[in-house]
Amino acid sequence: MRRFRLWMTVFCLLLVSCFIIESTYSANAGAAYAATKAASLKAAKASIRIGAKVTIEINNKNAKATYTYKSSDTKVAAVNKSGVVTGKKAGTATITVTETYNKKKTEVGKFQVTVQPNLDYDKMIKASLVSTGNNYRIKNAIEKAENGEEVTIAYIGGSITEGYNAPRGKDYATKSYEYFKKTFGKDDGSNVKFINAGMAGTPSSLGMVRYNRDVVDRSQSAPDIVFIEFAVNDNDDYTRGDAYESLVRNILNADNKPAVVLLFAVFKSKWNLQDRLQPVGEHYNLPMISIKDAVVPELNSGALTNAEFFSDEYHPTEYGHTIMADCINHYFKTIGKEDKAEKDITIPDEAKIGKSFEGIKMLDSTSSVKGISIKAGGFSEKDMVLGTFAGGIKTFPNNWKHTAKSGKNPLKITLECKNLVIVYKYSSSNTFGSVDVYVDGTKTKTYNGYSSGGWNNPVTQIVFNNDKSEKHTIEIKMAPNNESKEFAILAFGYTK
């Protein structure tokens, strides 16, 4: 009896062991099956050019399974047994990936391939050159560089010119300057100098105010070549091109007669103000380079993608900056092969759009100009919470700031001028408020220094713009109920 119980106990233990082993086996098998079922594509789509290849990759691939690939259109995209897809012609094809395991077929996923036309790079770059214009001035600059004389190339514009979203030194301005330096500079090219005066979020109305400070003064000599890039920054230009043309005329009329090149950048929306600004270039027979003319046809055809050229809605990628630089370099190459024009351009007395701000000068808190009186009043502090440009320079450090404790006394200016431009700061801090502007005792404007989208950026507004130069007294005071608020006046621009 005792032996029988012992055998029964052993038998039961064996049954339990078998059950555990079987359960473990079943669980492992189930897990392996589940892992097999979990196979998926690492990516669902890709874009390649004709002749290029991309490999379809699979997550949780079952080593015991086989995988097959089938293209919906082999004339567009062919795929081999290893999942390598080759672009054949422009179009879209879908690659269906199937797994076979234990004779069971399961669709892993669908991989969409867009095959772009091949990009004709040279054709794209050549399309950018709207006009070489009169080459007399640029030829003079090239001759100076080749002879070892000092030559300065300057660029003024917005954040694209500043190089936003491009690695340092990989922006279009630096790249095109380096090409000019290498191609036309004497020996190592050290006689060719460079000024980048790009300032984010600023239009030509600010460019004309700050040009002398940020280009001429920084270079310690008048530049020989100036690129102007405001075709995507002037959408809200209240002067409708007057400020832009005034800037062009101010540079052209410099004593050293610099070459002026108009550059038309473009946004991801394929928009710019070329239609408004190109007639200005034609009026003065200036060279013009259109990034829009170069890239938009290629974007429309699919030969160039938005992801390749744009880093966001507004700014180029590093590759986009390379394209922009190559467009400028193409202009340099073209000019290098041309004979020099017999004579310089003639600057017409009449403007195409306007020249209200021709001869504009800038005032800041350090200015001391005979005949101009500035009393800071309650705007006697300095605002140093400012944006930067040119690698770290504060935008307008010599400003006038009203603080919460500055009181009610206005800033007062007395001067003779025909127009006045104010530059003030936009702050996202609600500690900033509004000011009222009085001209000769009459309230004419109210400006709000608070903006939810502000980033301590400069904003320009026209206080007045008259045909005749007269003596005026301007008072700027905090608006009612804003006496305990802040406001920063960054600079003024005026024309006699």
Coordinates of C-alpha atoms in Angstrom, one line a residue:
M1 CA 0.0 0.0 0.0
R2 CA 2.8 2.3 1.0
R3 CA 4.6 1.5 -2.3
F4 CA 1.4 2.2 -4.3
R5 CA 1.1 5.7 -2.7
L6 CA 4.8 6.3 -3.5
W7 CA 4.2 5.4 -7.2
M8 CA 1.1 7.6 -7.3
T9 CA 3.0 10.5 -5.9
V10 CA 5.8 10.1 -8.5
F11 CA 3.2 9.7 -11.3
C12 CA 1.5 13.0 -10.2
L13 CA 4.8 14.8 -10.1
L14 CA 5.6 13.6 -13.6
L15 CA 2.2 14.8 -14.9
V16 CA 2.7 18.2 -13.3
S17 CA 6.2 18.5 -14.7
C18 CA 4.9 17.6 -18.2
F19 CA 2.2 20.2 -17.8
I20 CA 4.8 22.9 -16.8
I21 CA 7.1 21.9 -19.7
E22 CA 4.2 21.9 -22.1
S23 CA 3.0 25.3 -20.8
T24 CA 6.4 26.8 -21.1
Y25 CA 6.9 25.4 -24.6
S26 CA 3.5 26.8 -25.6
A27 CA 4.2 30.1 -24.0
N28 CA 7.6 30.4 -25.8
A29 CA 6.1 29.3 -29.1
G30 CA 3.3 31.8 -28.6
A31 CA 5.8 34.5 -27.9
A32 CA 7.8 33.6 -30.9
Y33 CA 4.6 33.6 -33.0
A34 CA 3.7 37.0 -31.5
A35 CA 7.1 38.4 -32.3
T36 CA 6.7 37.2 -35.8
K37 CA 3.3 38.8 -36.1
A38 CA 4.8 42.0 -34.8
A39 CA 7.1 42.5 -37.8
S40 CA 6.6 46.0 -39.2
L41 CA 8.2 48.5 -41.5
K42 CA 10.7 50.9 -40.0
A43 CA 9.5 53.6 -42.4
A44 CA 6.4 53.9 -44.5
K45 CA 7.7 56.0 -47.3
A46 CA 10.7 57.5 -49.0
S47 CA 11.6 60.0 -51.7
I48 CA 14.4 59.3 -54.1
R49 CA 15.6 60.5 -57.5
I50 CA 15.8 58.5 -60.7
G51 CA 18.7 56.0 -60.4
A52 CA 18.9 56.3 -56.6
K53 CA 18.3 53.4 -54.3
V54 CA 16.6 52.9 -50.9
T55 CA 16.4 49.8 -48.8
I56 CA 13.2 48.8 -47.0
E57 CA 13.9 47.9 -43.4
I58 CA 11.8 45.6 -41.2
N59 CA 11.4 45.7 -37.4
N60 CA 11.2 42.4 -35.5
K61 CA 12.2 40.4 -38.5
N62 CA 11.6 36.7 -38.0
A63 CA 14.8 34.8 -38.9
K64 CA 12.8 31.7 -39.9
A65 CA 10.4 33.6 -42.1
T66 CA 10.9 34.8 -45.7
Y67 CA 10.0 38.2 -47.0
T68 CA 8.9 39.2 -50.5
Y69 CA 8.6 42.6 -52.1
K70 CA 6.2 43.6 -54.9
S71 CA 6.1 47.0 -56.7
S72 CA 2.8 48.4 -57.9
D73 CA 4.6 49.9 -60.8
T74 CA 8.0 48.5 -61.8
K75 CA 8.4 51.3 -64.4
V76 CA 8.5 53.8 -61.6
A77 CA 10.2 51.8 -58.9
A78 CA 11.7 48.4 -59.1
V79 CA 12.5 46.3 -56.0
N80 CA 14.7 43.2 -55.7
K81 CA 14.4 40.2 -53.3
S82 CA 16.5 42.0 -50.6
G83 CA 14.1 44.9 -50.5
V84 CA 16.4 47.4 -52.3
V85 CA 14.2 49.8 -54.3
T86 CA 15.6 51.6 -57.4
G87 CA 14.0 54.7 -58.9
K88 CA 13.3 54.3 -62.6
K89 CA 11.2 57.3 -63.6
A90 CA 9.3 60.1 -62.0
G91 CA 6.1 59.0 -60.2
T92 CA 4.9 57.1 -57.2
A93 CA 4.8 53.4 -56.6
T94 CA 3.8 51.3 -53.6
I95 CA 5.9 48.3 -52.5
T96 CA 3.9 45.6 -50.7
V97 CA 6.0 43.6 -48.2
T98 CA 4.8 40.1 -47.4
E99 CA 6.1 37.7 -44.7
T100 CA 5.8 33.9 -45.1
Y101 CA 6.1 31.8 -42.0
N102 CA 4.9 28.1 -41.6
K103 CA 3.3 28.5 -45.0
K104 CA 1.2 31.4 -43.8
K105 CA 1.4 34.7 -45.7
T106 CA 1.0 38.0 -43.8
E107 CA 1.3 41.5 -45.1
V108 CA 3.9 43.4 -43.1
G109 CA 3.1 46.8 -44.7
K110 CA 3.1 49.0 -47.7
F111 CA 6.1 51.2 -48.5
Q112 CA 5.4 54.3 -50.7
V113 CA 8.2 55.5 -53.0
T114 CA 8.1 58.8 -54.7
V115 CA 10.6 59.1 -57.5
Q116 CA 11.6 62.6 -58.3
P117 CA 13.0 63.8 -61.6
N118 CA 16.7 64.3 -61.6
L119 CA 17.7 67.9 -60.7
D120 CA 19.5 69.8 -63.4
Y121 CA 21.6 71.8 -61.0
D122 CA 23.4 74.0 -63.6
K123 CA 20.1 74.8 -65.3
M124 CA 18.6 75.8 -61.9
I125 CA 21.5 78.0 -61.0
K126 CA 21.5 79.8 -64.4
A127 CA 17.8 80.5 -64.1
S128 CA 18.5 82.7 -61.1
L129 CA 20.3 85.5 -63.0
V130 CA 17.6 88.0 -63.9
S131 CA 20.1 90.6 -65.2
T132 CA 23.8 91.3 -65.0
G133 CA 23.0 95.0 -65.3
N134 CA 25.7 97.5 -65.9
N135 CA 28.9 95.8 -64.9
Y136 CA 31.1 98.9 -64.7
R137 CA 31.2 99.0 -60.9
I138 CA 31.5 95.3 -60.2
K139 CA 34.3 95.2 -62.7
N140 CA 36.1 98.0 -60.9
A141 CA 35.8 96.0 -57.6
I142 CA 37.2 92.8 -59.3
E143 CA 40.1 94.8 -60.8
K144 CA 40.9 96.2 -57.3
A145 CA 40.8 92.7 -55.8
E146 CA 43.0 91.2 -58.4
N147 CA 45.5 94.1 -58.0
G148 CA 45.8 93.4 -54.3
E149 CA 43.8 96.5 -53.2
E150 CA 41.4 96.2 -50.3
V151 CA 37.9 95.3 -51.3
T152 CA 34.9 94.9 -49.0
I153 CA 31.8 92.9 -49.8
A154 CA 28.8 93.7 -47.7
Y155 CA 25.4 91.9 -47.3
I156 CA 22.4 93.6 -45.7
G157 CA 19.0 91.9 -45.3
G158 CA 17.0 89.9 -42.8
S159 CA 17.4 86.6 -41.1
I160 CA 18.2 84.7 -44.3
T161 CA 21.2 86.9 -44.8
E162 CA 22.1 86.6 -41.1
G163 CA 22.3 82.9 -41.7
Y164 CA 19.4 81.7 -39.5
N165 CA 19.2 77.9 -39.3
A166 CA 22.5 77.5 -41.2
P167 CA 25.7 76.2 -39.5
R168 CA 28.1 79.0 -38.7
G169 CA 30.1 79.9 -41.8
K170 CA 27.8 77.9 -44.1
D171 CA 25.3 80.7 -44.9
Y172 CA 25.0 82.0 -48.4
A173 CA 26.7 85.3 -47.7
T174 CA 29.9 83.7 -46.3
K175 CA 30.0 81.1 -49.0
S176 CA 29.7 83.6 -51.9
Y177 CA 32.2 85.9 -50.2
E178 CA 34.7 83.1 -50.0
Y179 CA 34.2 82.3 -53.7
F180 CA 34.9 85.9 -54.6
K181 CA 37.9 86.0 -52.3
K182 CA 39.4 82.8 -53.8
T183 CA 38.6 83.7 -57.4
F184 CA 39.5 87.4 -57.5
G185 CA 41.6 88.1 -54.4
K186 CA 45.3 88.6 -54.5
D187 CA 47.5 85.7 -53.4
D188 CA 45.6 84.3 -50.3
G189 CA 42.7 86.7 -50.8
S190 CA 43.3 88.5 -47.5
N191 CA 42.7 91.8 -49.3
V192 CA 39.0 90.9 -49.6
K193 CA 37.0 91.9 -46.5
F194 CA 33.5 90.8 -45.5
I195 CA 30.6 92.4 -43.7
N196 CA 27.4 90.5 -42.9
A197 CA 24.7 93.0 -41.7
G198 CA 21.8 90.7 -41.8
M199 CA 19.4 91.3 -38.9
A200 CA 16.5 88.9 -38.3
G201 CA 12.9 90.1 -38.8
T202 CA 13.8 93.5 -40.2
P203 CA 12.6 95.2 -43.4
S204 CA 14.3 97.7 -45.7
S205 CA 12.8 100.6 -43.7
L206 CA 15.1 99.6 -40.9
G207 CA 17.9 98.7 -43.3
M208 CA 18.0 102.3 -44.6
V209 CA 18.2 103.7 -41.0
R210 CA 21.1 101.4 -39.9
Y211 CA 23.0 101.0 -43.1
N212 CA 25.8 103.5 -42.4
R213 CA 26.2 102.2 -38.8
D214 CA 26.2 98.5 -39.6
V215 CA 27.9 98.5 -43.0
V216 CA 30.0 101.6 -43.6
D217 CA 31.1 102.2 -40.0
R218 CA 31.8 98.5 -39.3
S219 CA 33.9 98.1 -42.4
Q220 CA 35.8 101.3 -41.5
S221 CA 35.6 102.2 -45.2
A222 CA 32.9 102.4 -47.8
P223 CA 32.1 98.9 -49.2
D224 CA 32.8 98.1 -52.9
I225 CA 30.0 95.6 -53.4
V226 CA 26.7 95.5 -51.5
F227 CA 24.0 92.8 -51.7
I228 CA 20.5 93.9 -50.7
E229 CA 18.1 91.1 -49.6
F230 CA 14.7 92.3 -48.4
A231 CA 12.4 90.7 -50.9
V232 CA 10.8 88.5 -48.2
N233 CA 10.9 91.0 -45.4
D234 CA 9.0 93.9 -46.9
N235 CA 5.5 92.5 -46.9
D236 CA 4.3 94.9 -44.2
D237 CA 6.4 97.8 -45.6
Y238 CA 4.1 100.8 -45.1
T239 CA 6.3 102.8 -47.6
R240 CA 5.4 100.3 -50.4
G241 CA 9.0 100.2 -51.7
D242 CA 9.9 103.8 -51.1
A243 CA 12.3 102.8 -48.2
Y244 CA 13.8 100.0 -50.4
E245 CA 14.5 102.4 -53.3
S246 CA 15.8 105.0 -50.9
L247 CA 18.3 102.5 -49.6
V248 CA 19.4 101.6 -53.1
R249 CA 19.9 105.2 -54.0
N250 CA 21.7 106.0 -50.8
I251 CA 24.3 103.2 -51.5
L252 CA 24.6 104.0 -55.2
N253 CA 25.3 107.7 -54.5
A254 CA 28.2 107.0 -52.1
D255 CA 31.4 108.8 -53.2
N256 CA 33.3 105.5 -53.9
K257 CA 30.5 104.3 -56.2
P258 CA 29.9 100.7 -55.0
A259 CA 28.3 98.0 -57.0
V260 CA 24.8 97.2 -55.8
V261 CA 23.3 93.7 -56.4
L262 CA 19.6 93.0 -55.7
L263 CA 18.9 89.5 -54.3
F264 CA 15.4 88.1 -54.2
A265 CA 15.0 85.3 -51.7
V266 CA 11.9 83.2 -51.4
F267 CA 9.6 81.6 -48.8
K268 CA 8.4 78.1 -48.7
S269 CA 5.0 79.4 -49.9
K270 CA 6.9 80.3 -53.1
W271 CA 6.3 84.0 -52.4
N272 CA 8.4 87.1 -52.5
L273 CA 8.1 90.8 -53.6
Q274 CA 10.1 90.4 -56.7
D275 CA 7.3 91.9 -58.9
R276 CA 7.5 95.1 -56.8
L277 CA 11.3 95.3 -56.5
Q278 CA 12.5 94.2 -59.8
P279 CA 11.4 97.4 -61.6
V280 CA 13.7 99.3 -59.2
G281 CA 16.6 97.2 -60.4
E282 CA 15.6 97.8 -64.0
H283 CA 15.3 101.6 -63.4
Y284 CA 19.0 101.7 -62.3
N285 CA 20.3 98.9 -64.6
L286 CA 21.4 96.8 -61.6
P287 CA 22.4 93.2 -61.5
M288 CA 19.5 91.1 -60.0
I289 CA 19.6 87.5 -58.7
S290 CA 16.3 85.7 -58.1
I291 CA 16.3 82.6 -55.8
K292 CA 12.6 82.3 -56.6
D293 CA 13.3 82.0 -60.3
A294 CA 15.8 79.3 -59.7
V295 CA 14.1 77.0 -57.2
V296 CA 10.3 77.4 -57.7
P297 CA 10.2 75.6 -61.1
E298 CA 12.2 72.7 -59.6
L299 CA 10.0 72.6 -56.5
N300 CA 7.0 72.5 -58.8
S301 CA 8.4 69.6 -60.8
G302 CA 9.5 67.7 -57.8
A303 CA 13.2 67.7 -58.8
L304 CA 13.8 69.7 -55.6
T305 CA 11.9 69.1 -52.5
N306 CA 10.8 71.5 -49.8
A307 CA 12.7 69.4 -47.2
E308 CA 15.9 69.8 -49.2
F309 CA 15.7 73.6 -49.6
F310 CA 13.7 74.8 -46.6
S311 CA 14.5 74.3 -42.9
D312 CA 11.1 75.8 -42.0
E313 CA 8.5 78.1 -43.6
Y314 CA 11.0 80.9 -44.2
H315 CA 14.6 79.9 -44.0
P316 CA 16.9 77.7 -46.2
T317 CA 18.7 74.6 -45.1
E318 CA 22.4 74.4 -45.4
Y319 CA 21.9 72.9 -48.8
G320 CA 19.5 75.8 -49.6
H321 CA 22.2 78.3 -48.6
T322 CA 24.6 76.5 -50.9
I323 CA 22.2 76.9 -53.8
M324 CA 21.8 80.6 -53.0
A325 CA 25.6 81.0 -52.9
D326 CA 26.0 79.2 -56.2
C327 CA 23.5 81.5 -57.7
I328 CA 25.6 84.5 -56.7
N329 CA 28.8 82.7 -57.8
H330 CA 27.2 82.1 -61.2
Y331 CA 26.8 85.9 -61.4
F332 CA 30.4 86.4 -60.5
K333 CA 31.5 83.9 -63.1
T334 CA 29.3 85.5 -65.8
I335 CA 30.7 89.0 -65.0
G336 CA 34.2 87.7 -65.0
K337 CA 33.8 86.7 -68.6
E338 CA 32.2 89.9 -69.8
D339 CA 33.9 93.0 -71.2
K340 CA 33.7 96.0 -68.9
A341 CA 31.0 98.5 -69.7
E342 CA 32.4 101.7 -71.2
K343 CA 30.8 104.0 -68.6
D344 CA 29.1 103.9 -65.2
I345 CA 25.4 103.8 -64.7
T346 CA 23.4 107.1 -64.7
I347 CA 21.4 107.6 -61.5
P348 CA 18.1 109.1 -62.7
D349 CA 16.8 112.1 -60.8
E350 CA 13.3 110.6 -60.7
A351 CA 12.7 107.5 -58.6
K352 CA 10.7 104.5 -59.8
I353 CA 8.8 104.1 -56.6
G354 CA 10.0 106.8 -54.3
K355 CA 13.1 108.5 -52.7
S356 CA 11.6 110.1 -49.7
F357 CA 14.3 108.8 -47.4
E358 CA 17.3 109.5 -49.6
G359 CA 20.1 110.8 -47.4
I360 CA 18.5 109.5 -44.2
K361 CA 20.6 109.7 -41.0
M362 CA 20.3 107.8 -37.7
L363 CA 20.1 109.2 -34.2
D364 CA 20.7 107.3 -31.0
S365 CA 21.4 108.3 -27.4
T366 CA 25.1 108.8 -28.3
S367 CA 24.4 111.2 -31.2
S368 CA 25.5 114.8 -30.9
V369 CA 24.4 116.7 -34.0
K370 CA 24.6 120.5 -34.4
G371 CA 21.0 121.9 -34.6
I372 CA 19.4 118.9 -33.0
S373 CA 18.3 119.0 -29.3
I374 CA 17.4 115.8 -27.5
K375 CA 16.2 115.8 -23.9
A376 CA 15.6 112.2 -22.6
G377 CA 13.2 113.1 -19.8
G378 CA 11.7 110.0 -18.4
F379 CA 13.5 107.9 -21.1
S380 CA 16.9 108.2 -19.5
E381 CA 17.6 104.5 -18.9
K382 CA 19.2 101.9 -21.2
D383 CA 17.5 98.7 -22.3
M384 CA 20.1 96.0 -22.7
V385 CA 17.6 93.1 -23.2
L386 CA 18.0 93.2 -26.9
G387 CA 18.4 90.9 -29.9
T388 CA 21.7 90.4 -31.5
F389 CA 23.1 90.2 -35.1
A390 CA 26.4 89.7 -36.8
G391 CA 27.5 87.0 -34.4
G392 CA 26.5 88.7 -31.2
I393 CA 26.4 92.5 -31.6
K394 CA 23.4 94.0 -29.7
T395 CA 20.9 95.5 -32.2
F396 CA 20.5 99.0 -30.7
P397 CA 22.3 99.3 -27.4
N398 CA 22.4 103.1 -27.4
N399 CA 18.7 103.6 -26.7
W400 CA 16.3 105.5 -24.5
K401 CA 14.3 103.5 -22.0
H402 CA 11.3 104.4 -19.8
T403 CA 11.1 102.2 -16.7
A404 CA 8.2 101.7 -14.3
K405 CA 9.8 104.4 -12.0
S406 CA 10.8 106.9 -14.6
G407 CA 7.9 109.3 -14.2
K408 CA 5.8 111.3 -16.7
N409 CA 8.4 113.6 -18.3
P410 CA 8.5 113.1 -22.1
L411 CA 11.4 112.5 -24.4
K412 CA 11.7 115.7 -26.4
I413 CA 13.5 116.3 -29.7
T414 CA 13.8 119.5 -31.7
L415 CA 15.2 119.3 -35.2
E416 CA 14.7 120.4 -38.8
C417 CA 13.6 117.6 -41.1
K418 CA 11.1 116.6 -43.7
N419 CA 10.5 113.1 -42.2
L420 CA 11.1 111.1 -39.1
V421 CA 11.3 107.4 -38.5
I422 CA 11.1 105.9 -35.0
V423 CA 12.6 102.5 -34.1
Y424 CA 11.3 100.9 -30.9
K425 CA 11.4 97.5 -29.3
Y426 CA 8.7 94.8 -29.3
S427 CA 8.7 92.9 -26.0
S428 CA 6.6 89.9 -25.1
S429 CA 6.6 91.1 -21.5
N430 CA 3.4 92.8 -20.4
T431 CA 5.5 95.2 -18.4
F432 CA 5.9 97.1 -21.7
G433 CA 3.2 99.6 -22.6
S434 CA 2.3 102.3 -25.1
V435 CA 3.5 105.8 -25.9
D436 CA 1.8 108.8 -27.5
V437 CA 3.7 110.9 -30.0
Y438 CA 3.1 114.6 -30.3
V439 CA 4.4 116.6 -33.2
D440 CA 4.4 120.4 -32.7
G441 CA 2.0 119.9 -29.8
T442 CA -0.5 117.7 -31.6
K443 CA -0.9 114.0 -30.9
T444 CA -0.3 112.1 -34.1
K445 CA 0.6 108.5 -33.2
T446 CA 0.3 105.8 -30.5
Y447 CA 2.8 103.0 -30.5
N448 CA 2.5 99.8 -28.4
G449 CA 5.8 98.2 -27.2
Y450 CA 4.1 95.1 -26.1
S451 CA 3.5 92.2 -28.6
S452 CA 2.8 88.6 -27.6
G453 CA 5.0 87.6 -30.6
G454 CA 7.8 90.0 -29.8
W455 CA 11.4 88.8 -29.2
N456 CA 13.0 92.1 -28.2
N457 CA 13.1 92.9 -31.9
P458 CA 13.3 96.4 -33.5
V459 CA 10.2 97.8 -35.2
T460 CA 10.1 100.8 -37.5
Q461 CA 7.3 103.3 -38.0
I462 CA 7.0 106.6 -39.9
V463 CA 6.2 109.4 -37.5
F464 CA 5.7 111.8 -40.4
N465 CA 6.8 112.2 -44.0
N466 CA 6.5 115.6 -45.6
D467 CA 7.8 117.1 -48.9
K468 CA 9.4 120.1 -47.2
S469 CA 12.0 120.2 -44.5
E470 CA 10.9 122.3 -41.5
K471 CA 11.7 122.7 -37.8
H472 CA 9.7 120.4 -35.6
T473 CA 9.4 119.6 -31.9
I474 CA 8.5 115.9 -31.1
E475 CA 7.5 114.8 -27.7
I476 CA 7.1 111.1 -26.8
K477 CA 5.4 110.3 -23.5
M478 CA 3.8 107.2 -21.9
A479 CA 0.1 106.9 -22.9
P480 CA -2.5 107.5 -20.2
N481 CA -2.6 104.6 -17.6
N482 CA 0.8 103.5 -19.0
E483 CA 3.0 105.7 -16.8
S484 CA 4.2 102.7 -14.8
K485 CA 5.0 100.7 -17.9
E486 CA 8.3 100.2 -19.8
F487 CA 9.1 101.4 -23.3
A488 CA 12.3 101.4 -25.3
I489 CA 13.0 103.8 -28.1
L490 CA 15.9 102.3 -30.0
A491 CA 16.8 104.9 -32.6
F492 CA 15.4 107.5 -34.9
G493 CA 16.0 108.1 -38.6
Y494 CA 15.5 111.5 -40.2
T495 CA 15.9 113.2 -43.6
K496 CA 16.5 116.9 -44.2

